[in-house]
């Protein structure tokens, strides 16, 4: 539905706030409150320090910020949502050593 109400049927324990919103490319998730597992995910386009302690950040873009910035500039938004679907295919997966 695109309303950010999806997710798991049961609650998940809260994440930590150890990853800071200190740069562009931070991956995070908004929630509906403690112990909820909603699924509104975001990638920051600039530092968002005011989200530290408010929203859980769990990673960062290691390669591909050029694509993220391209999408941010080129995709037409309506009510902060893309008018057309944005699909990333065949992006690969980074394996930790």
Coordinates of C-alpha atoms in Angstrom, one line a residue, residues 4-82:
X4 CA 4.6 2.4 5.9
X5 CA 2.3 0.2 7.9
X6 CA 3.7 -3.1 6.7
X7 CA 6.2 -5.2 8.5
X8 CA 6.1 -8.1 10.7
X9 CA 3.0 -9.1 12.6
X10 CA 4.8 -9.3 15.9
X11 CA 6.8 -6.7 17.7
X12 CA 10.6 -6.7 17.4
X13 CA 12.9 -5.5 20.2
X14 CA 14.1 -1.9 19.7
X15 CA 17.4 -1.4 17.8
X16 CA 20.3 0.6 19.1
X17 CA 21.1 4.1 18.1
X18 CA 24.8 3.4 17.6
X19 CA 24.8 4.4 13.9
X20 CA 24.7 8.2 13.7
X21 CA 23.0 10.3 11.0
X22 CA 26.3 12.1 10.4
X23 CA 26.6 12.0 6.6
X24 CA 24.8 11.4 3.4
X25 CA 24.0 7.7 2.6
X26 CA 22.8 6.6 6.0
X27 CA 20.2 3.9 5.8
X28 CA 17.5 4.0 8.4
X29 CA 14.0 3.0 9.4
X30 CA 11.1 5.1 10.8
X31 CA 8.7 3.4 13.2
X32 CA 5.4 4.0 14.8
X33 CA 6.9 3.9 18.3
X34 CA 8.8 1.5 20.6
X35 CA 8.6 -2.2 19.8
X36 CA 6.9 -1.7 16.4
X37 CA 8.3 -3.0 13.2
X38 CA 6.9 -0.7 10.6
X39 CA 8.7 -0.5 7.3
X40 CA 9.4 3.1 6.2
X41 CA 13.0 3.0 5.1
X42 CA 15.1 5.9 4.0
X43 CA 18.6 6.9 2.7
X44 CA 19.8 10.3 3.9
X45 CA 20.9 12.8 1.3
X46 CA 22.8 14.9 3.9
X47 CA 23.7 14.8 7.6
X48 CA 20.5 14.6 9.8
X49 CA 21.9 14.8 13.3
X50 CA 18.4 15.8 14.7
X51 CA 17.3 12.1 13.9
X52 CA 20.0 10.7 16.3
X53 CA 18.2 9.0 19.1
X54 CA 14.9 9.4 17.3
X55 CA 15.2 7.1 14.3
X56 CA 17.2 3.9 14.0
X57 CA 20.0 4.0 11.5
X58 CA 21.4 0.6 10.6
X59 CA 23.9 1.1 7.8
X60 CA 25.2 3.3 5.0
X61 CA 25.6 3.2 1.3
X62 CA 29.1 2.0 0.6
X63 CA 29.0 2.4 -3.2
X64 CA 26.3 4.0 -5.3
X65 CA 25.6 7.4 -3.8
X66 CA 25.8 8.8 -7.4
X67 CA 22.7 6.6 -8.2
X68 CA 21.0 7.8 -5.0
X69 CA 21.5 11.4 -5.8
X70 CA 20.4 10.8 -9.4
X71 CA 17.1 9.3 -8.2
X72 CA 16.6 12.2 -5.7
X73 CA 17.1 14.8 -8.4
X74 CA 15.2 13.0 -11.3
X75 CA 12.2 11.3 -9.7
X76 CA 9.0 13.3 -9.6
X77 CA 7.5 13.2 -6.1
X78 CA 3.9 13.7 -4.9
X79 CA 3.3 13.9 -1.2
X80 CA 6.9 12.8 -0.7
X81 CA 6.4 9.6 -2.7
X82 CA 7.6 8.8 -6.2

